[in-house]
Coordinates of C-alpha atoms and ligand atoms in Angstrom, one line a residue:
X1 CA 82.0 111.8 80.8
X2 CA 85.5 112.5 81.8
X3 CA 87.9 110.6 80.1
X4 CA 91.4 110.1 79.9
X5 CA 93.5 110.4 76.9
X6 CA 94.7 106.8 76.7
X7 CA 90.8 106.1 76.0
X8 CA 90.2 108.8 73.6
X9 CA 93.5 107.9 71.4
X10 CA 92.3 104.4 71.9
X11 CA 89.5 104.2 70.7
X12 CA 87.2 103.6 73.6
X13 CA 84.7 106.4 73.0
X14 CA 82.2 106.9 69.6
X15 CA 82.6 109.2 67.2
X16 CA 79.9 111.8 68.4
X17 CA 79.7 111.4 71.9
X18 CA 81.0 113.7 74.3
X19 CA 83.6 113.8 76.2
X20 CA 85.8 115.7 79.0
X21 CA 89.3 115.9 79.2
X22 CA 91.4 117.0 82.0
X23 CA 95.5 118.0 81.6
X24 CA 97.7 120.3 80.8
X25 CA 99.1 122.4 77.5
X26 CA 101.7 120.7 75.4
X27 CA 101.3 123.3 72.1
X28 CA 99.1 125.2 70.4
X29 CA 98.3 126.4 66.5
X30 CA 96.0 128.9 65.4
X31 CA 95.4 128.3 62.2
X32 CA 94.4 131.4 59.6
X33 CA 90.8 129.8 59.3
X34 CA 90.2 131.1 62.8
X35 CA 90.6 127.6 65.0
X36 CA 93.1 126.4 67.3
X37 CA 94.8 123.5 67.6
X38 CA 95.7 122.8 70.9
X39 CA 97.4 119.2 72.3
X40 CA 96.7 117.7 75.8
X41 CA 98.5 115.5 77.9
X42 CA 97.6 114.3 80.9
X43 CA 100.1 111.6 81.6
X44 CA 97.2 108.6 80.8
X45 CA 100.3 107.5 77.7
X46 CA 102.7 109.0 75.7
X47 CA 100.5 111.1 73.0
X48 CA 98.7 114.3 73.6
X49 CA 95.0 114.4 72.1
X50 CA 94.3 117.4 69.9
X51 CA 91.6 119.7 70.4
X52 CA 90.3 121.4 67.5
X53 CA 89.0 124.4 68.9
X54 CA 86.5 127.0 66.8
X55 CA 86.6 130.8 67.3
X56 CA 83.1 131.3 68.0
X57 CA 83.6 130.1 71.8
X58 CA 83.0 132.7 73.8
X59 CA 86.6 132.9 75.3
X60 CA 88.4 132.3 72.2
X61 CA 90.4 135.8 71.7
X62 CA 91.1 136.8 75.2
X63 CA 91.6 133.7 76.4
X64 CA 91.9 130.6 73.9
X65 CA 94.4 131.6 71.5
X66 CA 96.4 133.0 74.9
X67 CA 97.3 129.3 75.9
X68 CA 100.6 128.8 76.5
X69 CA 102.8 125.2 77.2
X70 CA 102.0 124.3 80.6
X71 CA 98.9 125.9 81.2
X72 CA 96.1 123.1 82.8
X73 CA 93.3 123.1 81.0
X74 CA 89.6 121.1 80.7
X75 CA 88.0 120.6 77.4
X76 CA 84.8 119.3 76.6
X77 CA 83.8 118.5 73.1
X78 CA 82.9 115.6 70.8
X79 CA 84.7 112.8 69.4
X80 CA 85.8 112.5 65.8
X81 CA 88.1 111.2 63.5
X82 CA 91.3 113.1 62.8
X83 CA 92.0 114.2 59.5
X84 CA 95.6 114.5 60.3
X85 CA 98.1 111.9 60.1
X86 CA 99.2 110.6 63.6
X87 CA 96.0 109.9 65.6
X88 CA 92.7 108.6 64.8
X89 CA 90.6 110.3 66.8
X90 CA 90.5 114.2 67.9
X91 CA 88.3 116.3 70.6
X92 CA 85.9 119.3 68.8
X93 CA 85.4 121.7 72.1
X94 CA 82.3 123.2 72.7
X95 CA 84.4 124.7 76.1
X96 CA 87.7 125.5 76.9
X97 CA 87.9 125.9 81.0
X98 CA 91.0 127.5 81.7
X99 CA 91.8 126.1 85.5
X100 CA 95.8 127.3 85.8
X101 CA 98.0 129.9 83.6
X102 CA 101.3 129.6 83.1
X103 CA 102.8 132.8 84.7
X104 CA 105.5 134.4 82.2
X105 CA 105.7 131.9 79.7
X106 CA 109.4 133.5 78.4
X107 CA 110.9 132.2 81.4
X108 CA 108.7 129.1 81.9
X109 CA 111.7 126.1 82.4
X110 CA 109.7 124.0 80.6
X111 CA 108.9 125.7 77.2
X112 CA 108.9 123.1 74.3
X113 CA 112.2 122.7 73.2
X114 CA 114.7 119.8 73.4
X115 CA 116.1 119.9 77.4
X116 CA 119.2 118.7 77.7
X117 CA 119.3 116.3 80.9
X118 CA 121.4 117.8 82.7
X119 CA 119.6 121.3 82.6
X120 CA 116.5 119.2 83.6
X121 CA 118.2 117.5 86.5
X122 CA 117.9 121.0 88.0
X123 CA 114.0 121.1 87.6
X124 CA 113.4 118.0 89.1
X125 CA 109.4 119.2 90.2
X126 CA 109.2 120.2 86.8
X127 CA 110.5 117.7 84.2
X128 CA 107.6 115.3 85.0
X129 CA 105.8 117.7 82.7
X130 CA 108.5 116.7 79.7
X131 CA 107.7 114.2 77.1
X132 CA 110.8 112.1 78.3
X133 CA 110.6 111.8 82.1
X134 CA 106.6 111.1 81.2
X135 CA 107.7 108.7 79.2
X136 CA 110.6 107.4 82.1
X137 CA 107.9 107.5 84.8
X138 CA 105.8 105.3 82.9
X139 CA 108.1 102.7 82.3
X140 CA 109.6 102.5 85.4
X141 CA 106.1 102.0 86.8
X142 CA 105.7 99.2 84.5
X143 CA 108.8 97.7 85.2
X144 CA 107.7 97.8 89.3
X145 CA 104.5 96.2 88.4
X146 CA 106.0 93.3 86.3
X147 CA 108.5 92.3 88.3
X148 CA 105.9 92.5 91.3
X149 CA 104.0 89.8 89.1
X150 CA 106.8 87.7 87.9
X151 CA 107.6 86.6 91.6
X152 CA 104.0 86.7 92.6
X153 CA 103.2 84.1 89.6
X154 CA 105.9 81.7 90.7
X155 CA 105.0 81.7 94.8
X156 CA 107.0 84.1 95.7
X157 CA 106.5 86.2 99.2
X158 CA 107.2 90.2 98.9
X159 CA 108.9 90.9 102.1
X160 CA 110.0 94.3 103.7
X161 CA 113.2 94.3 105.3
X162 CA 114.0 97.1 107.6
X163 CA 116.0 100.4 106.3
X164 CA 117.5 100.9 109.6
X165 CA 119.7 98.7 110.5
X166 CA 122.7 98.4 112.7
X167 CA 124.5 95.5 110.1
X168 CA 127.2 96.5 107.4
X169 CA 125.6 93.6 104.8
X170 CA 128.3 94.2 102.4
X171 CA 131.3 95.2 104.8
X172 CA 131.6 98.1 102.0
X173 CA 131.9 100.8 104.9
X174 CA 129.5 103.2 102.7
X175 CA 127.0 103.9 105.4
X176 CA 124.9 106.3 106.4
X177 CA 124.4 106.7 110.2
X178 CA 121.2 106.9 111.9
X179 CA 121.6 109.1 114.9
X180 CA 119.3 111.1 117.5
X181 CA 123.2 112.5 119.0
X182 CA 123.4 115.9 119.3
X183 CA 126.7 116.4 116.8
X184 CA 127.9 119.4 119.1
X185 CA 127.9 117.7 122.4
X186 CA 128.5 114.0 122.0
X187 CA 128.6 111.6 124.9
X188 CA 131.2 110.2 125.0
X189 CA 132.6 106.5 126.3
X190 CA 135.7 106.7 128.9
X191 CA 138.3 105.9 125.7
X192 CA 136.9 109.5 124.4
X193 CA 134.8 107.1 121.8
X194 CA 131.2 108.4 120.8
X195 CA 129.0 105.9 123.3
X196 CA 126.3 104.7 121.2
X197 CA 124.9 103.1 124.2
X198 CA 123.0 106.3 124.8
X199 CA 121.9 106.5 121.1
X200 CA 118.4 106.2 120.1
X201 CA 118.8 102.2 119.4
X202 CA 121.8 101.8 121.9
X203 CA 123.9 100.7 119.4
X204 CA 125.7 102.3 115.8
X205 CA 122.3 102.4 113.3
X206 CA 122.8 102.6 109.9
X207 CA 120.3 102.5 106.6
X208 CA 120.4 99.7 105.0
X209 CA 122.7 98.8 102.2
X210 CA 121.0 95.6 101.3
X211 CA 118.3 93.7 102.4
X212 CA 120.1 90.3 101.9
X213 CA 121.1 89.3 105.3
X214 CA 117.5 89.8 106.5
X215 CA 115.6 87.9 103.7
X216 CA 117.6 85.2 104.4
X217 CA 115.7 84.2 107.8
X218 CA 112.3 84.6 105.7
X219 CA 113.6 82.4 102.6
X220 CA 115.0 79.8 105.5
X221 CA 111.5 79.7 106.2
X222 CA 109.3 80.8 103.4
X223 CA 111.4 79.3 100.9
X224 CA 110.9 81.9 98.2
X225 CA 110.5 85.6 98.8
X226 CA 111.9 88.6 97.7
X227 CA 112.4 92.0 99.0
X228 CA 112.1 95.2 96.8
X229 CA 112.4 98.6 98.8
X230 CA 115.5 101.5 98.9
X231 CA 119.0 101.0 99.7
X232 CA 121.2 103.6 100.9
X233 CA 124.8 104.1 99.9
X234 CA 127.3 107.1 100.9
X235 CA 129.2 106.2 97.4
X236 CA 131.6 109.3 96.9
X237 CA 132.5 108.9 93.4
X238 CA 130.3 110.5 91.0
X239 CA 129.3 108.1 88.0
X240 CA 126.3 107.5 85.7
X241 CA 125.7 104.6 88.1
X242 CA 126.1 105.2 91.2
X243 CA 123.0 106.7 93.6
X244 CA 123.2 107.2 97.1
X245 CA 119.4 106.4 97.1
X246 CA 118.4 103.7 95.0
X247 CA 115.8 100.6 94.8
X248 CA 116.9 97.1 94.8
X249 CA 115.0 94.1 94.6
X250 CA 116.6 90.9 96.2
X251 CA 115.0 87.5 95.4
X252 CA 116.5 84.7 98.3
X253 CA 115.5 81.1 97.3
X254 CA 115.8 78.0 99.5
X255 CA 117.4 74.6 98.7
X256 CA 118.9 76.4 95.6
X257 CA 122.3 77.0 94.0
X258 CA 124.0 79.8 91.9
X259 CA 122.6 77.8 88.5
X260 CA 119.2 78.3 89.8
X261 CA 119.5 82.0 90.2
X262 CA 121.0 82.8 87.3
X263 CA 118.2 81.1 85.5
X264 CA 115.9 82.8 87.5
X265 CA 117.5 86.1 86.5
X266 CA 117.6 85.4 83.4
X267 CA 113.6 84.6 83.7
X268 CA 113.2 88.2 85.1
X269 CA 114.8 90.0 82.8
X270 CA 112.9 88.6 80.1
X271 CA 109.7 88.5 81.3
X272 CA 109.8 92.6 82.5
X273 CA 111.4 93.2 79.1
X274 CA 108.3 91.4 77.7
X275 CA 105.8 93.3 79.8
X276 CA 107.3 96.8 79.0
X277 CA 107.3 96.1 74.7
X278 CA 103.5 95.3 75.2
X279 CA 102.4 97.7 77.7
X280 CA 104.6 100.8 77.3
X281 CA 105.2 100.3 73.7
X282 CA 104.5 104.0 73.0
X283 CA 106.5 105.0 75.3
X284 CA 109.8 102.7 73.8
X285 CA 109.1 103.7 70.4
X286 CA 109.6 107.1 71.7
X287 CA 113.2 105.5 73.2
X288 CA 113.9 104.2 70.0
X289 CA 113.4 107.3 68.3
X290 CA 114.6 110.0 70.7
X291 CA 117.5 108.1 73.0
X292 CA 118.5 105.1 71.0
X293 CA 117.9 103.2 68.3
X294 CA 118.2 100.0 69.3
X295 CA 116.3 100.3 72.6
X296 CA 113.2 97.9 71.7
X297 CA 115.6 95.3 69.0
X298 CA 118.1 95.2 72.3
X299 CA 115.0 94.3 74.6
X300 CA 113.6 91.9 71.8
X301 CA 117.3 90.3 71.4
X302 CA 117.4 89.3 75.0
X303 CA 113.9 88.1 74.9
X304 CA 114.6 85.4 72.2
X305 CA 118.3 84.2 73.0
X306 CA 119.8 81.9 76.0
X307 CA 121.9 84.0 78.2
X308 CA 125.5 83.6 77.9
X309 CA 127.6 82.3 80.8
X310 CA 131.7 83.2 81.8
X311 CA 133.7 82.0 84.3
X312 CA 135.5 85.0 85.9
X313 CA 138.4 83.4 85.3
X314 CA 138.0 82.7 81.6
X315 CA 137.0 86.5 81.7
X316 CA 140.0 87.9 83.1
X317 CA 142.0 85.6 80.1
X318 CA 139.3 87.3 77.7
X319 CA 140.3 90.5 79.0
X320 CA 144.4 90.5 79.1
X321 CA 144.1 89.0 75.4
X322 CA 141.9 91.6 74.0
X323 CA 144.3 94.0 73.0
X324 CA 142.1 97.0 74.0
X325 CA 144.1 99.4 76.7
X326 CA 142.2 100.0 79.7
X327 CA 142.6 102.4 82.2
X328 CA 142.8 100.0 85.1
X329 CA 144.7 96.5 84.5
X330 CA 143.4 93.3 85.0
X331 CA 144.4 90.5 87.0
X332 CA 143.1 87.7 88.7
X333 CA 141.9 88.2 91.7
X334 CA 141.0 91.8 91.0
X335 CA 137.4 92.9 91.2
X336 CA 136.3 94.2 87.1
X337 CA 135.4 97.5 86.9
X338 CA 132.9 98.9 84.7
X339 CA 135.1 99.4 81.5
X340 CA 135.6 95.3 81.3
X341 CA 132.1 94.8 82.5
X342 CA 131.3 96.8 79.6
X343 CA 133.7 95.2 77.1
X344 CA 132.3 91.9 78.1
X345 CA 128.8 92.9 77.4
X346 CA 128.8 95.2 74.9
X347 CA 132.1 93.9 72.8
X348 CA 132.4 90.0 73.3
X349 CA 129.4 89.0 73.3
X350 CA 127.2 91.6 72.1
X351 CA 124.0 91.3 75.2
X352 CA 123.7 90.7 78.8
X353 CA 126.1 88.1 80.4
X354 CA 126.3 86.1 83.7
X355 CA 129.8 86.2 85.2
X356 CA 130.4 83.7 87.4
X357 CA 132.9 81.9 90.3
X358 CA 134.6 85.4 91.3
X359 CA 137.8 85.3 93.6
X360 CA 136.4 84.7 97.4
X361 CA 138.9 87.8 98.5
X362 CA 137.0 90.2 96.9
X363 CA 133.9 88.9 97.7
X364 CA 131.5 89.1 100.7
X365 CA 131.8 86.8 103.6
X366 CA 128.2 85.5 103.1
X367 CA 129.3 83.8 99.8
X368 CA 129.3 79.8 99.0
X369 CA 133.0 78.9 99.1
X370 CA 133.8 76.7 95.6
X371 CA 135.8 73.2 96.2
X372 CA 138.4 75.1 95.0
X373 CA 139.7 77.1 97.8
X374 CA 140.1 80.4 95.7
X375 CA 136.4 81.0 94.4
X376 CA 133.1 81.7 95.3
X377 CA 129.4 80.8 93.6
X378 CA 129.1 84.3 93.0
X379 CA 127.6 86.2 89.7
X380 CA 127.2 89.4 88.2
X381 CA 124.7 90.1 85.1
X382 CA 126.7 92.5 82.7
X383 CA 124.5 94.5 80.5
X384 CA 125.8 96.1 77.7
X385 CA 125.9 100.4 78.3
X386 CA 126.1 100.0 81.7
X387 CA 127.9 96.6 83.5
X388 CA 126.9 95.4 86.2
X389 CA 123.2 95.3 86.8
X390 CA 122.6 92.3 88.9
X391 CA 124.8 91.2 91.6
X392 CA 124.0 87.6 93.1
X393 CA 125.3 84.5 94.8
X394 CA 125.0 81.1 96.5
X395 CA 125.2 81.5 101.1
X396 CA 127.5 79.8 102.9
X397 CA 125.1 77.6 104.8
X398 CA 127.5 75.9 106.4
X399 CA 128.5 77.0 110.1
X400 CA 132.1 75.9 110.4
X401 CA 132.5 77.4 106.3
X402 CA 131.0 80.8 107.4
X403 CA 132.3 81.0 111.1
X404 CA 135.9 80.3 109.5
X405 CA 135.3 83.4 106.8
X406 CA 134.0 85.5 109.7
X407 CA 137.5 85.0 111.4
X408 CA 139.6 85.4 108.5
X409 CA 137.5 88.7 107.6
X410 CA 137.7 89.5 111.2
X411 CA 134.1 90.4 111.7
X412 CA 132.7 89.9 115.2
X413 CA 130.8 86.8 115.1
X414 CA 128.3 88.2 118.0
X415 CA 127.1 90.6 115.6
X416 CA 126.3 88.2 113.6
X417 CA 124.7 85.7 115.9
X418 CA 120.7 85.5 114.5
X419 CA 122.4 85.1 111.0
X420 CA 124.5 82.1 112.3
X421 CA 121.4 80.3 114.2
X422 CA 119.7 80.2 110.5
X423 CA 123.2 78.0 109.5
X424 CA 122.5 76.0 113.8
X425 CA 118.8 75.1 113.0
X426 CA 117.8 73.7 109.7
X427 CA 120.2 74.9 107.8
X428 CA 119.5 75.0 103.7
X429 CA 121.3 75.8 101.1
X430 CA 120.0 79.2 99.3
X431 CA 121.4 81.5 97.1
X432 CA 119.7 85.2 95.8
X433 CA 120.3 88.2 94.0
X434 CA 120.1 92.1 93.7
X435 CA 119.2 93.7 91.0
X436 CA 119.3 98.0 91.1
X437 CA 116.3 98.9 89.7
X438 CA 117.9 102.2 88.3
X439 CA 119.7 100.2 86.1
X440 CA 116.9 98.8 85.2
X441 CA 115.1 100.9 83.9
X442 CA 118.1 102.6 82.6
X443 CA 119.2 100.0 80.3
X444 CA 115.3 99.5 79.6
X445 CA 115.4 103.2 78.2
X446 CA 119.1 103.7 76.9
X447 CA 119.0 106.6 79.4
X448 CA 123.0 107.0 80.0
X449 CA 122.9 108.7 83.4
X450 CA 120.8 106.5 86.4
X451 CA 120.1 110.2 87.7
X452 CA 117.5 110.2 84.9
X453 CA 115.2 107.6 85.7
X454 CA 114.2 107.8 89.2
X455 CA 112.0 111.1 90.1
X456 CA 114.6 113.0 93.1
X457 CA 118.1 111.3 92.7
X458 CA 120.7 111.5 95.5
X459 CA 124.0 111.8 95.0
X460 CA 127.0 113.7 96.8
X461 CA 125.9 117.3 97.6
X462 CA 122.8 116.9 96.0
X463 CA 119.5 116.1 97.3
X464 CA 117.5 119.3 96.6
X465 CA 113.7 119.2 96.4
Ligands
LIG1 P1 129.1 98.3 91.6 O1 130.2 97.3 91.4 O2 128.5 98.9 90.3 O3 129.5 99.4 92.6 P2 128.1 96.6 93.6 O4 128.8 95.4 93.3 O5 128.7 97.5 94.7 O6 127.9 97.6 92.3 P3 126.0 95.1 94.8 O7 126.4 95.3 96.2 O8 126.3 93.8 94.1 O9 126.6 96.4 94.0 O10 124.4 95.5 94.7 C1 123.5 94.8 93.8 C2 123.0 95.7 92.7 O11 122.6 97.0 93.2 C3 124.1 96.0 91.7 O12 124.3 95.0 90.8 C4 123.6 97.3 91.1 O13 122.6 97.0 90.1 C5 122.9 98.0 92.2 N1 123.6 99.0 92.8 C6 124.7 98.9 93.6 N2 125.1 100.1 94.0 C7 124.3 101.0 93.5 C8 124.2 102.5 93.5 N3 125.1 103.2 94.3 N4 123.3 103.1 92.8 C9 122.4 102.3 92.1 N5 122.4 101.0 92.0 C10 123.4 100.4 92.7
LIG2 MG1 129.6 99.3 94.6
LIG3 MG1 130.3 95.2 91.7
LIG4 MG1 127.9 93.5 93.0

């Protein structure tokens, strides 16, 4: 039988019967008694199986006792208990099949030693093979799957929305272009412009910053769906949270308001933070140990309290009063950056908070204008370590509201036409959300640097491999 380690450690297979396993080096002991030790992973869960190997196989000197980290390997032997502390159960070979050496194992990247991240940054094919983007790759994947569920357990509809796109969602002006121009010999419009007309989609094409604008028209029809795909953002400043390639998913609910998607954020959070201390809770112990202490009491802390709610404008009081000197001031109407996100979270109140009723002026011209005048249904989820992680609000649903903001924000309303009929014909009102899945998983691990957790970051002059 081939199995795979999760089984073995787990228990699935009696002692005595045999068993095949398939992976890859982590170390190896030769003991004086003449038997190895070796440990395999093969990325089925965190641990590594031993094999207890004895020196009467046939390739033990020349090749056995030659094993290096790295090298892929398949073992055959029978189950039994470990004597060792650590695991129960262990593999006693009857064959070692050597299948791929490690070249010079002096200069192998990878030998077992603690990597700092950066240095493994720079291996990016290679640091899957370390215990800690094993252990990253494995809880991001469970992360994926449970937020899959969560919507799919209360109705929701998974929609793609397209990454091309000729639409500036946020009006951010951090876009990529989408071009089949030749750079060196553009055609040109008679003001000397580029003429996009002759581009590939006859107009400016862009990839998509957000998916928003799009699963609108399926929630104004649908009424719950979500998107969850990449997002592409030409951000120039280099920070631990900032990708140019990154995953976002986007819930957009129908006949709802900003309470209703803060709730339901809230209900996310907590029900992927649930899923990952069940079902990658090797994997966190290893988080707790290795990257931070508090990684599975944080999770567990969110999990059992009521998430607490700010006005932005009690927050910006909060924030002049605190007596802590920040490098950028604060004052209403100015968008928080991630220091007071930070002090918020981490400081004030100690866990994730929902920030709400932000300045419209700094806010997206899709946003639900409050009675106010000043503010809009907006919210941010501030997690401690990091800040924002969720960005979310109520839609404007109503025409003359959004034409009017249009105007003001002097964005061409033609552009914008399919978005206005959803506001002409049956207009609801909806609000939605985006969470970056990088920082996810990032506060999910206590990884400090969102480079870390997905497998080829992009960011400015970097996307090698
Ligand atoms: P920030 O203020 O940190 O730049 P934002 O307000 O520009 O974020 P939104 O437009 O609200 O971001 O996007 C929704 C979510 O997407 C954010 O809350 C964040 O989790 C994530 N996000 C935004 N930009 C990036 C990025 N460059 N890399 C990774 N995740 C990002
Ligand atoms: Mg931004
Ligand atoms: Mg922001
Ligand atoms: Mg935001």
């Amino acid at each position: 039988t081939i199995a795979v380690i999760k089984d073995v450690l787990g228990g699935r297979y009696a002692e005595g019967s045999t068993v095949t396993v398939r992976g890859w080096v982590r170390t190896r002991r030769d003991s004086k008694a003449g038997i190895s030790f070796i440990n395999v992973h093969d990325g089925s869960c965190f641990d590594a199986v031993q094999a207890v190997v004895p020196s009467n196989l046939p390739n033990y000197s020349n090749e056995v006792t030659k094993l290096t980290t790295g090298c892929a390997v398949i073992i055959t032997g029978t189950i039994a208990a470990s004597a060792g502390q650590g695991q129960a159960f262990e593999i006693q070979a009857t064959t070692v099949e050597v299948v791929g050496w490690v070249e010079d194992p002096d200069t192998y990247p990878m030998a077992p030693k603690r990597h700092s991240m950066e240095y493994l940054r720079e291996f990016a094919h290679l640091r899957p093979r370390t215990n800690i983007t094993g252990a990253v790759t494995r809880v991001r994947h469970c992360l994926a799957q449970a937020v899959h569920r969560f919507f799919h357990e209360r109705g929701f509809y998974w929609i793609s929305t397209p990454i091309i796109t000729t639409s500036d969602a946020e009006g951010a002006g951090e876009l990529f272009r989408v071009s089949t121009l030749d750079l060196m010999n553009l055609p040109l419009t008679d003001e000397g412009k580029v003429n996009f007309k002759e581009d590939f989609f006859g107009k400016e094409a862009f990839l998509t910053v957000s998916g928003q604008l799009n699963v609108e028209t399926y929630a104004c029809a649908l009424s719950n769906v979500y998107t969850f795909g990449p997002t592409f953002r030409a951000e120039n400043s280099n920070t631990s949270r900032h990708l140019a390639e990154f995953w976002m998913i986007e819930p957009e609910v129908a006949f709802a308001d900003l309470e209703d998607v803060a709730k339901l954020a809230e209900d996310m959070l907590k029900y992927v933070f649930n899923a990952v201390l069940t079902e990658r809770a090797d994997d966190m112990a290893f988080f707790a140990e290795r990257i931070d202490k508090e990684a599975i009491t944080r999770l567990q802390h969110v999990i059992d309290n009521n998430f607490v709610h700010m006005d932005y404008t009690d927050a910006v009081e909060i924030l002049k009063n605190c007596g802590k000197e920040f490098t950028y001031p604060v004052e209403w109407g100015t968008d928080l950056q991630s220091e007071h996100e930070r002090y918020l979270a981490e400081e004030h109140v100690g866990a994730p908070v929902i920030l709400k009723n932000y300045p419209r002026d700094i806010k997206a011209f899709y946003m639900r204008q409050n009675a106010d005048g000043k503010t809009v249904a907006a919210m941010d989820v501030l997690a401690p370590g990091i800040g924002e992680i969720i960005g979310g609000s109520a839609r404007e649903e109503r025409l003359d509201l959004l034409d009017k903001r249009l105007e003001e924000m002097k964005l061409p309303k033609e552009e914008y036409s399919w978005y206005r009929d959803l506001r002409r014909y049956g207009t609801v009102p909806h609000a939605g959300f985006g969470l970056g899945f990088e920082r996810l998983v990032a506060y999910v691990t206590g990884v400090q640097n969102i480079r870390d957790v997905i497998p080829f970051p992009r960011s400015p002059k970097n996307a090698e491999f």
